[in-house]
């Protein structure tokens, strides 16, 4: 992974809870009622809610500071013990008037049989001390995650968002309920599909989803929405940029409990570390695919994320078609990888080209080289070009270690290809200004970036070589 995650501090604020698990065998039905009998053989507990968000951040080597409200009871003490064992920094307001929210799940053969909730919302408690704490910790935070489970901790979230904005600290919200106005001004809100449609109404297709999402972005004055869509993956709708969708990575589904916590934790930590919002979504989607294969509230470790990264080594490389390239790029991005794109004629491959391509590859994880076909070169440079036919040019480029994919295009510019594959980064030589780089507006519009590449072999060019051959 390109950016370090272990030197960032995420301030996590929200509803904390204790998840209890009772597990046993089921082999008969109760004679008292038509319900299964579970012979409990094992009990356990984990921290849920915003505590699980903090634990996920820690598992990814990040640093989390946790603010919440906790009951003065046995469940609350268990929560603190778990946080201490995980080395999570916390400042929890304890109150005898508010029991710690507890969810008891009874499981058998890796299936939930029933869930019993013990809870009482704390809406009527004074939250001014929590706001004061937030003021104290915001100065050292790189990003804030609000984890709202509608238990009452975040009744003053509007004030905290304003405080974070005043300190120029991004805020992400995992929302709950039908009133999103309380999240006004946040950087990003992450509803699931049911939560989103509860606010905006049913979405019959992606076009309707995008239209309603953009209206909500305007109404709430936020920068983006990330809508998690279960088995359909997730969709990122940034203000003034194209909507991007990524399919779910996991085909094996064990339990979705806590998967949303994993998503918001990974997204926030990645953004704080310097990843773009788009790249952070890809990482969060990858983490979610790991989380749903685990039973119960769980975390995803950095090692697991890196192991999933490693599976990309099997992606086919070399000369390819536009259709196959689009699939490969999507898969790479789905695993959080940055794809770099550059283009040119590459009529006579020389040391200047190689130096440039090596530098371009260093900007990301994969490099796509798009090559003008013979007809387009003749239109651009005259009937005496190209010197080398397309197949030869592509084979030579594909042999370079720094090049992952080579694809031809027949148009005069690669703009249509850029729209199709949507790479993360468009690279071009430093002798071009941004406004001279063909395709730059397209890439910037959907949230990618443009890099001008400088190298130390500017003493050689194709025109110079051809001039020597012809003299």
Short mmCIF file of C-alpha atoms in Angstrom, two decimals:
data_model
loop_
_atom_site.label_atom_id
_atom_site.label_comp_id
_atom_site.label_asym_id
_atom_site.label_seq_id
_atom_site.Cartn_x
_atom_site.Cartn_y
_atom_site.Cartn_z
CA UNK A 1 0.00 0.00 0.00
CA UNK A 2 1.38 3.34 -1.03
CA UNK A 3 0.42 5.49 1.93
CA UNK A 4 1.10 4.76 5.59
CA UNK A 5 -1.92 4.17 7.79
CA UNK A 6 -0.18 3.93 11.14
CA UNK A 7 0.58 7.62 11.64
CA UNK A 8 -3.00 8.90 11.40
CA UNK A 9 -5.42 9.63 14.23
CA UNK A 10 -9.13 9.09 13.66
CA UNK A 11 -11.57 10.59 16.16
CA UNK A 12 -14.53 8.20 16.44
CA UNK A 13 -17.73 9.49 18.06
CA UNK A 14 -21.04 7.70 18.39
CA UNK A 15 -23.08 4.99 20.04
CA UNK A 16 -21.11 2.20 21.69
CA UNK A 17 -22.51 -1.19 22.62
CA UNK A 18 -21.64 -4.69 23.75
CA UNK A 19 -22.30 -7.62 21.45
CA UNK A 20 -22.75 -10.91 23.32
CA UNK A 21 -22.67 -14.30 21.61
CA UNK A 22 -24.10 -17.55 22.96
CA UNK A 23 -23.31 -20.53 20.76
CA UNK A 24 -24.43 -24.15 20.90
CA UNK A 25 -25.88 -27.14 19.11
CA UNK A 26 -29.50 -27.50 18.02
CA UNK A 27 -30.91 -30.99 17.64
CA UNK A 28 -34.50 -30.80 18.85
CA UNK A 29 -37.57 -28.60 19.13
CA UNK A 30 -39.03 -27.40 22.42
CA UNK A 31 -42.12 -29.28 23.62
CA UNK A 32 -43.39 -25.98 25.06
CA UNK A 33 -43.50 -24.05 21.79
CA UNK A 34 -42.48 -24.59 18.13
CA UNK A 35 -38.98 -23.19 18.66
CA UNK A 36 -35.56 -24.86 18.48
CA UNK A 37 -33.66 -25.65 21.66
CA UNK A 38 -30.06 -24.40 21.65
CA UNK A 39 -27.75 -26.17 24.07
CA UNK A 40 -25.36 -23.32 24.91
CA UNK A 41 -21.74 -24.49 24.94
CA UNK A 42 -19.81 -21.28 24.46
CA UNK A 43 -20.26 -17.62 25.33
CA UNK A 44 -18.31 -14.59 24.20
CA UNK A 45 -18.49 -10.85 23.69
CA UNK A 46 -17.15 -8.12 21.41
CA UNK A 47 -17.44 -4.37 21.33
CA UNK A 48 -19.96 -3.09 18.79
CA UNK A 49 -21.18 0.21 17.40
CA UNK A 50 -18.59 2.97 17.28
CA UNK A 51 -16.32 0.72 19.36
CA UNK A 52 -16.13 -1.71 16.46
CA UNK A 53 -15.22 1.17 14.16
CA UNK A 54 -12.32 2.04 16.46
CA UNK A 55 -11.23 -1.61 16.65
CA UNK A 56 -11.23 -1.85 12.85
CA UNK A 57 -9.05 1.25 12.63
CA UNK A 58 -6.64 -0.28 15.13
CA UNK A 59 -6.59 -3.59 13.23
CA UNK A 60 -5.53 -1.64 10.14
CA UNK A 61 -2.64 -0.15 12.19
CA UNK A 62 -4.32 3.25 12.52
CA UNK A 63 -4.88 5.16 15.76
CA UNK A 64 -8.38 5.74 17.08
CA UNK A 65 -9.60 8.05 19.82
CA UNK A 66 -13.08 7.04 20.95
CA UNK A 67 -15.75 9.33 22.46
CA UNK A 68 -19.09 7.93 23.60
CA UNK A 69 -21.54 7.48 26.49
CA UNK A 70 -21.44 4.32 28.55
CA UNK A 71 -23.56 2.90 31.34
CA UNK A 72 -22.11 2.29 34.79
CA UNK A 73 -22.82 -1.42 34.69
CA UNK A 74 -21.23 -4.80 34.05
CA UNK A 75 -21.61 -4.47 30.27
CA UNK A 76 -19.90 -1.09 30.37
CA UNK A 77 -16.97 -2.51 32.30
CA UNK A 78 -16.60 -5.33 29.78
CA UNK A 79 -16.54 -2.76 26.98
CA UNK A 80 -13.73 -0.83 28.71
CA UNK A 81 -11.76 -4.00 29.34
CA UNK A 82 -11.99 -4.92 25.65
CA UNK A 83 -10.86 -1.45 24.58
CA UNK A 84 -7.95 -1.58 27.03
CA UNK A 85 -6.85 -4.96 25.67
CA UNK A 86 -6.92 -3.53 22.13
CA UNK A 87 -4.97 -0.43 23.24
CA UNK A 88 -7.73 1.93 22.10
CA UNK A 89 -7.60 5.44 23.52
CA UNK A 90 -11.02 6.43 24.83
CA UNK A 91 -12.80 9.07 26.85
CA UNK A 92 -16.19 7.64 27.75
CA UNK A 93 -18.83 9.55 29.70
CA UNK A 94 -20.25 7.04 32.19
CA UNK A 95 -23.74 7.47 33.58
CA UNK A 96 -25.89 5.38 35.95
CA UNK A 97 -29.02 6.64 34.19
CA UNK A 98 -28.19 4.96 30.90
CA UNK A 99 -27.54 1.20 30.67
CA UNK A 100 -24.95 0.10 28.15
CA UNK A 101 -26.69 -1.04 24.98
CA UNK A 102 -26.29 -4.81 24.71
CA UNK A 103 -27.20 -7.15 21.87
CA UNK A 104 -27.33 -10.85 22.67
CA UNK A 105 -27.13 -13.18 19.70
CA UNK A 106 -27.87 -16.88 20.03
CA UNK A 107 -26.16 -18.92 17.32
CA UNK A 108 -26.16 -22.51 16.23
CA UNK A 109 -24.29 -24.07 13.32
CA UNK A 110 -23.02 -20.58 12.37
CA UNK A 111 -26.55 -19.22 12.04
CA UNK A 112 -28.27 -16.61 14.17
CA UNK A 113 -31.29 -18.14 15.87
CA UNK A 114 -32.44 -14.98 17.66
CA UNK A 115 -31.15 -11.57 18.74
CA UNK A 116 -32.17 -10.03 22.06
CA UNK A 117 -31.60 -6.27 22.53
CA UNK A 118 -31.21 -4.57 25.89
CA UNK A 119 -31.21 -0.83 25.34
CA UNK A 120 -32.51 2.54 26.39
CA UNK A 121 -31.81 5.65 24.33
CA UNK A 122 -30.06 8.55 26.04
CA UNK A 123 -31.72 11.35 24.06
CA UNK A 124 -32.61 13.26 27.23
CA UNK A 125 -29.06 13.31 28.64
CA UNK A 126 -27.11 16.56 28.45
CA UNK A 127 -24.43 16.14 25.74
CA UNK A 128 -22.58 19.41 26.32
CA UNK A 129 -19.70 17.58 28.04
CA UNK A 130 -19.35 15.42 24.94
CA UNK A 131 -19.14 18.55 22.77
CA UNK A 132 -16.47 19.92 25.11
CA UNK A 133 -14.51 16.66 24.79
CA UNK A 134 -14.84 16.86 21.04
CA UNK A 135 -13.40 20.39 21.13
CA UNK A 136 -10.44 19.02 23.07
CA UNK A 137 -9.62 16.10 20.78
CA UNK A 138 -10.33 17.64 17.37
CA UNK A 139 -7.03 19.52 17.38
CA UNK A 140 -5.03 16.27 17.10
CA UNK A 141 -7.39 14.41 14.74
CA UNK A 142 -6.76 13.83 11.03
CA UNK A 143 -10.39 12.85 10.38
CA UNK A 144 -13.64 12.29 12.30
CA UNK A 145 -16.01 9.35 11.97
CA UNK A 146 -19.51 9.69 13.44
CA UNK A 147 -21.09 6.27 14.02
CA UNK A 148 -24.81 6.80 14.56
CA UNK A 149 -26.87 3.87 15.79
CA UNK A 150 -29.77 6.09 16.93
CA UNK A 151 -29.12 5.47 20.65
CA UNK A 152 -28.91 9.18 21.46
CA UNK A 153 -25.18 9.90 21.75
CA UNK A 154 -25.11 12.14 18.67
CA UNK A 155 -27.97 14.54 19.45
CA UNK A 156 -25.46 17.41 19.10
CA UNK A 157 -23.74 16.09 15.99
CA UNK A 158 -24.51 19.33 14.13
CA UNK A 159 -22.37 21.28 16.59
CA UNK A 160 -19.51 18.79 16.29
CA UNK A 161 -19.58 18.90 12.50
CA UNK A 162 -19.32 22.70 12.67
CA UNK A 163 -16.38 22.44 15.06
CA UNK A 164 -14.60 19.99 12.77
CA UNK A 165 -15.17 22.24 9.76
CA UNK A 166 -13.72 25.17 11.66
CA UNK A 167 -10.58 23.09 12.21
CA UNK A 168 -10.57 21.89 8.56
CA UNK A 169 -10.94 18.25 9.63
CA UNK A 170 -12.99 15.98 7.30
CA UNK A 171 -16.06 14.29 8.78
CA UNK A 172 -17.62 10.98 7.72
CA UNK A 173 -21.04 9.88 8.95
CA UNK A 174 -22.48 6.38 9.20
CA UNK A 175 -26.12 7.50 9.49
CA UNK A 176 -29.31 6.19 11.03
CA UNK A 177 -32.94 7.27 10.90
CA UNK A 178 -34.99 9.44 8.57
CA UNK A 179 -33.54 12.84 9.44
CA UNK A 180 -30.30 13.45 7.56
CA UNK A 181 -30.55 17.21 8.09
CA UNK A 182 -28.64 16.77 11.35
CA UNK A 183 -25.63 15.71 9.26
CA UNK A 184 -25.63 18.91 7.19
CA UNK A 185 -22.16 20.07 6.22
CA UNK A 186 -20.38 16.74 6.72
CA UNK A 187 -17.77 15.69 4.19
CA UNK A 188 -19.37 12.34 3.35
CA UNK A 189 -22.41 10.36 4.49
CA UNK A 190 -22.47 6.56 4.10
CA UNK A 191 -26.03 5.17 4.13
CA UNK A 192 -26.90 1.68 3.03
CA UNK A 193 -29.46 1.34 0.24
CA UNK A 194 -32.43 0.93 2.59
CA UNK A 195 -31.41 3.99 4.61
CA UNK A 196 -30.92 6.02 1.44
CA UNK A 197 -34.29 5.08 -0.03
CA UNK A 198 -35.99 5.81 3.29
CA UNK A 199 -34.84 9.41 2.79
CA UNK A 200 -35.27 9.93 -0.97
CA UNK A 201 -37.79 7.27 -1.98
CA UNK A 202 -37.39 4.16 -4.18
CA UNK A 203 -34.70 4.16 -6.89
CA UNK A 204 -35.72 2.06 -9.88
CA UNK A 205 -32.31 2.22 -11.54
CA UNK A 206 -28.85 3.75 -11.26
CA UNK A 207 -29.94 6.90 -13.07
CA UNK A 208 -32.65 7.56 -10.50
CA UNK A 209 -30.22 6.78 -7.69
CA UNK A 210 -27.67 9.26 -9.00
CA UNK A 211 -30.27 11.99 -9.56
CA UNK A 212 -31.67 11.66 -6.05
CA UNK A 213 -28.21 11.38 -4.54
CA UNK A 214 -27.07 14.60 -6.19
CA UNK A 215 -30.16 16.40 -4.95
CA UNK A 216 -29.48 15.17 -1.42
CA UNK A 217 -25.86 16.30 -1.68
CA UNK A 218 -27.04 19.78 -2.61
CA UNK A 219 -29.72 19.87 0.10
CA UNK A 220 -27.32 18.78 2.85
CA UNK A 221 -24.32 20.76 1.58
CA UNK A 222 -22.04 17.72 1.75
CA UNK A 223 -19.21 16.65 -0.54
CA UNK A 224 -20.25 13.09 -1.31
CA UNK A 225 -22.48 10.12 -0.64
CA UNK A 226 -21.22 6.55 -0.44
CA UNK A 227 -24.16 4.16 -0.75
CA UNK A 228 -23.48 0.56 0.27
CA UNK A 229 -25.65 -1.85 -1.71
CA UNK A 230 -25.00 -5.27 -0.17
CA UNK A 231 -24.35 -7.93 -2.80
CA UNK A 232 -24.40 -5.22 -5.48
CA UNK A 233 -21.33 -3.48 -4.07
CA UNK A 234 -21.27 0.25 -3.41
CA UNK A 235 -21.66 3.53 -5.28
CA UNK A 236 -19.74 6.76 -4.69
CA UNK A 237 -21.42 9.99 -5.76
CA UNK A 238 -19.08 12.96 -5.28
CA UNK A 239 -20.23 16.54 -5.76
CA UNK A 240 -19.35 17.75 -9.29
CA UNK A 241 -17.75 14.42 -10.26
CA UNK A 242 -19.03 11.29 -11.99
CA UNK A 243 -20.73 8.54 -9.99
CA UNK A 244 -18.50 5.49 -9.58
CA UNK A 245 -19.69 1.98 -8.77
CA UNK A 246 -17.71 -1.02 -7.56
CA UNK A 247 -19.15 -4.54 -7.35
CA UNK A 248 -18.97 -6.59 -4.17
CA UNK A 249 -15.75 -8.59 -3.85
CA UNK A 250 -17.02 -11.49 -1.73
CA UNK A 251 -18.95 -14.41 -3.15
CA UNK A 252 -18.94 -16.12 0.26
CA UNK A 253 -21.37 -14.54 2.72
CA UNK A 254 -21.27 -15.60 6.36
CA UNK A 255 -22.56 -12.61 8.35
CA UNK A 256 -23.04 -8.92 7.57
CA UNK A 257 -22.94 -7.91 11.26
CA UNK A 258 -20.55 -4.99 11.65
CA UNK A 259 -19.62 -4.84 7.96
CA UNK A 260 -20.72 -1.20 7.82
CA UNK A 261 -18.32 -0.41 10.68
CA UNK A 262 -15.50 -1.98 8.67
CA UNK A 263 -16.42 0.07 5.60
CA UNK A 264 -16.50 3.44 7.37
CA UNK A 265 -13.31 2.66 9.34
CA UNK A 266 -11.34 1.66 6.24
CA UNK A 267 -12.72 4.54 4.20
CA UNK A 268 -11.86 7.10 6.87
CA UNK A 269 -8.38 5.80 7.61
CA UNK A 270 -7.52 5.61 3.90
CA UNK A 271 -8.72 9.16 3.27
CA UNK A 272 -6.78 10.44 6.27
CA UNK A 273 -3.66 8.67 4.97
CA UNK A 274 -3.85 10.48 1.63
CA UNK A 275 -5.82 8.15 -0.63
CA UNK A 276 -8.39 9.82 -2.84
CA UNK A 277 -12.05 9.35 -1.98
CA UNK A 278 -12.35 6.99 -4.94
CA UNK A 279 -9.34 4.86 -4.00
CA UNK A 280 -10.55 4.82 -0.39
CA UNK A 281 -13.88 3.42 -1.56
CA UNK A 282 -12.10 0.60 -3.37
CA UNK A 283 -10.16 -0.25 -0.21
CA UNK A 284 -13.32 -0.10 1.91
CA UNK A 285 -15.10 -2.40 -0.54
CA UNK A 286 -12.23 -4.87 -0.35
CA UNK A 287 -12.35 -4.78 3.46
CA UNK A 288 -16.12 -5.30 3.44
CA UNK A 289 -15.67 -8.38 1.26
CA UNK A 290 -13.39 -9.83 3.93
CA UNK A 291 -15.63 -8.79 6.85
CA UNK A 292 -18.77 -10.53 5.57
CA UNK A 293 -16.96 -13.88 5.47
CA UNK A 294 -16.53 -13.73 9.25
CA UNK A 295 -19.13 -14.62 11.84
CA UNK A 296 -20.40 -11.82 14.08
CA UNK A 297 -18.94 -8.42 14.82
CA UNK A 298 -15.35 -8.57 13.57
CA UNK A 299 -12.38 -6.59 12.33
CA UNK A 300 -10.26 -6.74 9.20
CA UNK A 301 -6.51 -6.59 9.67
CA UNK A 302 -3.96 -4.87 7.48
CA UNK A 303 -2.40 -8.29 6.78
CA UNK A 304 -5.73 -9.57 5.45
CA UNK A 305 -6.09 -6.49 3.26
CA UNK A 306 -2.57 -6.95 1.91
CA UNK A 307 -3.20 -10.63 1.26
CA UNK A 308 -6.25 -9.70 -0.81
CA UNK A 309 -4.02 -7.23 -2.67
CA UNK A 310 -1.65 -10.05 -3.52
CA UNK A 311 -4.36 -11.90 -5.43
CA UNK A 312 -4.03 -9.29 -8.15
CA UNK A 313 -0.74 -10.83 -9.21
CA UNK A 314 -2.75 -13.29 -11.27
CA UNK A 315 -4.30 -10.62 -13.48
CA UNK A 316 -3.39 -11.29 -17.15
CA UNK A 317 -0.89 -8.75 -18.49
CA UNK A 318 0.49 -7.73 -21.89
CA UNK A 319 -1.21 -6.80 -25.15
CA UNK A 320 -4.98 -6.82 -24.70
CA UNK A 321 -8.29 -5.61 -26.09
CA UNK A 322 -10.33 -2.68 -24.84
CA UNK A 323 -12.99 -4.97 -23.39
CA UNK A 324 -10.50 -7.15 -21.51
CA UNK A 325 -8.58 -4.08 -20.35
CA UNK A 326 -11.72 -2.52 -18.90
CA UNK A 327 -12.41 -5.67 -16.88
CA UNK A 328 -8.82 -5.88 -15.66
CA UNK A 329 -8.75 -2.22 -14.62
CA UNK A 330 -12.04 -2.61 -12.76
CA UNK A 331 -10.70 -5.63 -10.90
CA UNK A 332 -7.50 -3.80 -10.00
CA UNK A 333 -9.42 -0.78 -8.76
CA UNK A 334 -11.82 -3.03 -6.89
CA UNK A 335 -8.85 -4.12 -4.78
CA UNK A 336 -7.80 -0.54 -4.13
CA UNK A 337 -5.08 -0.37 -6.78
CA UNK A 338 -4.25 2.81 -8.70
CA UNK A 339 -4.11 2.39 -12.48
CA UNK A 340 -1.93 4.80 -14.47
CA UNK A 341 -2.70 5.54 -18.12
CA UNK A 342 -0.48 7.05 -20.77
CA UNK A 343 -0.61 7.06 -24.55
CA UNK A 344 1.44 7.75 -27.62
CA UNK A 345 2.70 6.48 -30.97
CA UNK A 346 5.92 4.87 -29.66
CA UNK A 347 7.05 4.45 -33.27
CA UNK A 348 10.68 3.82 -32.38
CA UNK A 349 11.04 2.89 -28.72
CA UNK A 350 14.11 4.63 -27.28
CA UNK A 351 15.74 5.39 -23.93
CA UNK A 352 13.63 8.53 -23.45
CA UNK A 353 10.44 6.46 -23.76
CA UNK A 354 11.71 3.87 -21.29
CA UNK A 355 12.70 6.50 -18.70
CA UNK A 356 9.30 8.17 -19.05
CA UNK A 357 7.36 4.91 -18.75
CA UNK A 358 9.32 3.87 -15.67
CA UNK A 359 8.51 7.19 -13.98
CA UNK A 360 4.85 6.92 -15.02
CA UNK A 361 4.61 3.41 -13.51
CA UNK A 362 5.90 4.77 -10.19
CA UNK A 363 2.78 6.93 -9.90
CA UNK A 364 0.54 3.92 -9.27
CA UNK A 365 0.24 0.14 -9.12
CA UNK A 366 -0.40 -0.69 -12.78
CA UNK A 367 0.51 1.05 -16.06
CA UNK A 368 -1.65 1.04 -19.18
CA UNK A 369 0.00 2.17 -22.41
CA UNK A 370 -2.47 3.06 -25.16
CA UNK A 371 -0.93 3.02 -28.64
CA UNK A 372 -2.13 4.81 -31.77
CA UNK A 373 -2.83 2.32 -34.54
CA UNK A 374 -1.17 2.71 -37.94
CA UNK A 375 -4.03 4.60 -39.57
CA UNK A 376 -4.30 7.18 -36.80
CA UNK A 377 -0.52 7.77 -36.93
CA UNK A 378 -0.72 8.37 -40.67
CA UNK A 379 -3.49 10.91 -40.10
CA UNK A 380 -1.44 12.65 -37.42
CA UNK A 381 2.10 12.45 -38.82
CA UNK A 382 1.86 11.77 -42.56
CA UNK A 383 2.02 8.88 -44.99
CA UNK A 384 5.66 8.00 -44.17
CA UNK A 385 4.75 7.01 -40.61
CA UNK A 386 4.70 4.76 -38.72
CA UNK A 387 8.08 3.17 -39.22
CA UNK A 388 7.12 0.17 -37.10
CA UNK A 389 3.72 -1.49 -37.53
CA UNK A 390 1.27 -1.60 -34.63
CA UNK A 391 1.84 -5.23 -33.65
CA UNK A 392 5.61 -4.72 -33.38
CA UNK A 393 5.24 -1.54 -31.37
CA UNK A 394 2.86 -3.18 -28.91
CA UNK A 395 5.02 -6.30 -28.48
CA UNK A 396 8.09 -4.21 -27.64
CA UNK A 397 6.16 -2.13 -25.12
CA UNK A 398 4.62 -5.20 -23.49
CA UNK A 399 8.12 -6.63 -22.98
CA UNK A 400 9.03 -3.76 -20.63
CA UNK A 401 8.85 -4.71 -16.96
CA UNK A 402 7.21 -1.38 -16.04
CA UNK A 403 4.31 -1.86 -18.49
CA UNK A 404 1.33 -3.96 -17.43
CA UNK A 405 -1.14 -3.60 -20.29
CA UNK A 406 -0.82 -2.39 -23.89
CA UNK A 407 -3.94 -1.57 -25.88
CA UNK A 408 -4.43 -0.03 -29.34
CA UNK A 409 -6.83 2.75 -30.23
CA UNK A 410 -7.86 3.90 -33.71
CA UNK A 411 -9.14 7.39 -32.92
CA UNK A 412 -6.91 10.47 -33.13
CA UNK A 413 -7.12 10.90 -29.33
CA UNK A 414 -7.55 8.42 -26.44
CA UNK A 415 -10.55 10.28 -25.01
CA UNK A 416 -13.09 7.50 -25.72
CA UNK A 417 -10.73 4.93 -24.20
CA UNK A 418 -10.32 7.08 -21.08
CA UNK A 419 -14.09 7.26 -20.70
CA UNK A 420 -14.34 3.48 -21.00
CA UNK A 421 -11.64 2.33 -18.59
CA UNK A 422 -11.53 5.38 -16.25
CA UNK A 423 -7.96 5.02 -14.90
CA UNK A 424 -7.05 6.63 -11.59
CA UNK A 425 -4.16 8.62 -13.04
CA UNK A 426 -3.46 10.11 -16.48
CA UNK A 427 0.26 10.59 -17.10
CA UNK A 428 1.92 12.77 -19.73
CA UNK A 429 5.34 14.33 -20.21
CA UNK A 430 6.30 17.39 -18.17
CA UNK A 431 6.72 19.38 -21.41
CA UNK A 432 2.90 19.52 -21.58
CA UNK A 433 0.85 21.87 -19.44
CA UNK A 434 -2.35 20.53 -17.89
CA UNK A 435 -4.53 22.38 -20.39
CA UNK A 436 -2.54 20.81 -23.24
CA UNK A 437 -3.01 17.23 -22.04
CA UNK A 438 -5.70 15.51 -24.07
CA UNK A 439 -8.23 13.79 -21.81
CA UNK A 440 -7.30 15.69 -18.66
CA UNK A 441 -10.80 17.20 -18.20
CA UNK A 442 -12.34 13.72 -18.51
CA UNK A 443 -10.11 12.22 -15.82
CA UNK A 444 -10.50 15.16 -13.47
CA UNK A 445 -14.29 15.08 -13.88
CA UNK A 446 -14.65 11.54 -12.53
CA UNK A 447 -12.22 12.14 -9.66
CA UNK A 448 -8.91 10.94 -11.10
CA UNK A 449 -5.74 12.96 -11.22
CA UNK A 450 -3.29 14.11 -13.88
CA UNK A 451 0.48 13.77 -13.43
CA UNK A 452 3.14 15.53 -15.52
CA UNK A 453 6.17 13.24 -15.70
CA UNK A 454 9.70 14.65 -15.84
CA UNK A 455 12.71 12.43 -16.59
CA UNK A 456 16.39 12.92 -17.35
CA UNK A 457 16.48 11.49 -20.90
CA UNK A 458 15.07 14.48 -22.77
CA UNK A 459 18.14 14.45 -25.03
CA UNK A 460 16.58 11.88 -27.34
CA UNK A 461 13.37 11.76 -29.37
CA UNK A 462 11.79 9.77 -32.20
CA UNK A 463 12.10 12.74 -34.57
CA UNK A 464 15.83 13.00 -33.88
CA UNK A 465 16.37 9.31 -34.54
CA UNK A 466 14.39 9.37 -37.77
CA UNK A 467 16.30 12.44 -38.88
CA UNK A 468 19.60 10.55 -38.40
CA UNK A 469 18.31 7.49 -40.27
CA UNK A 470 17.20 9.64 -43.22
CA UNK A 471 20.44 11.65 -43.48
#
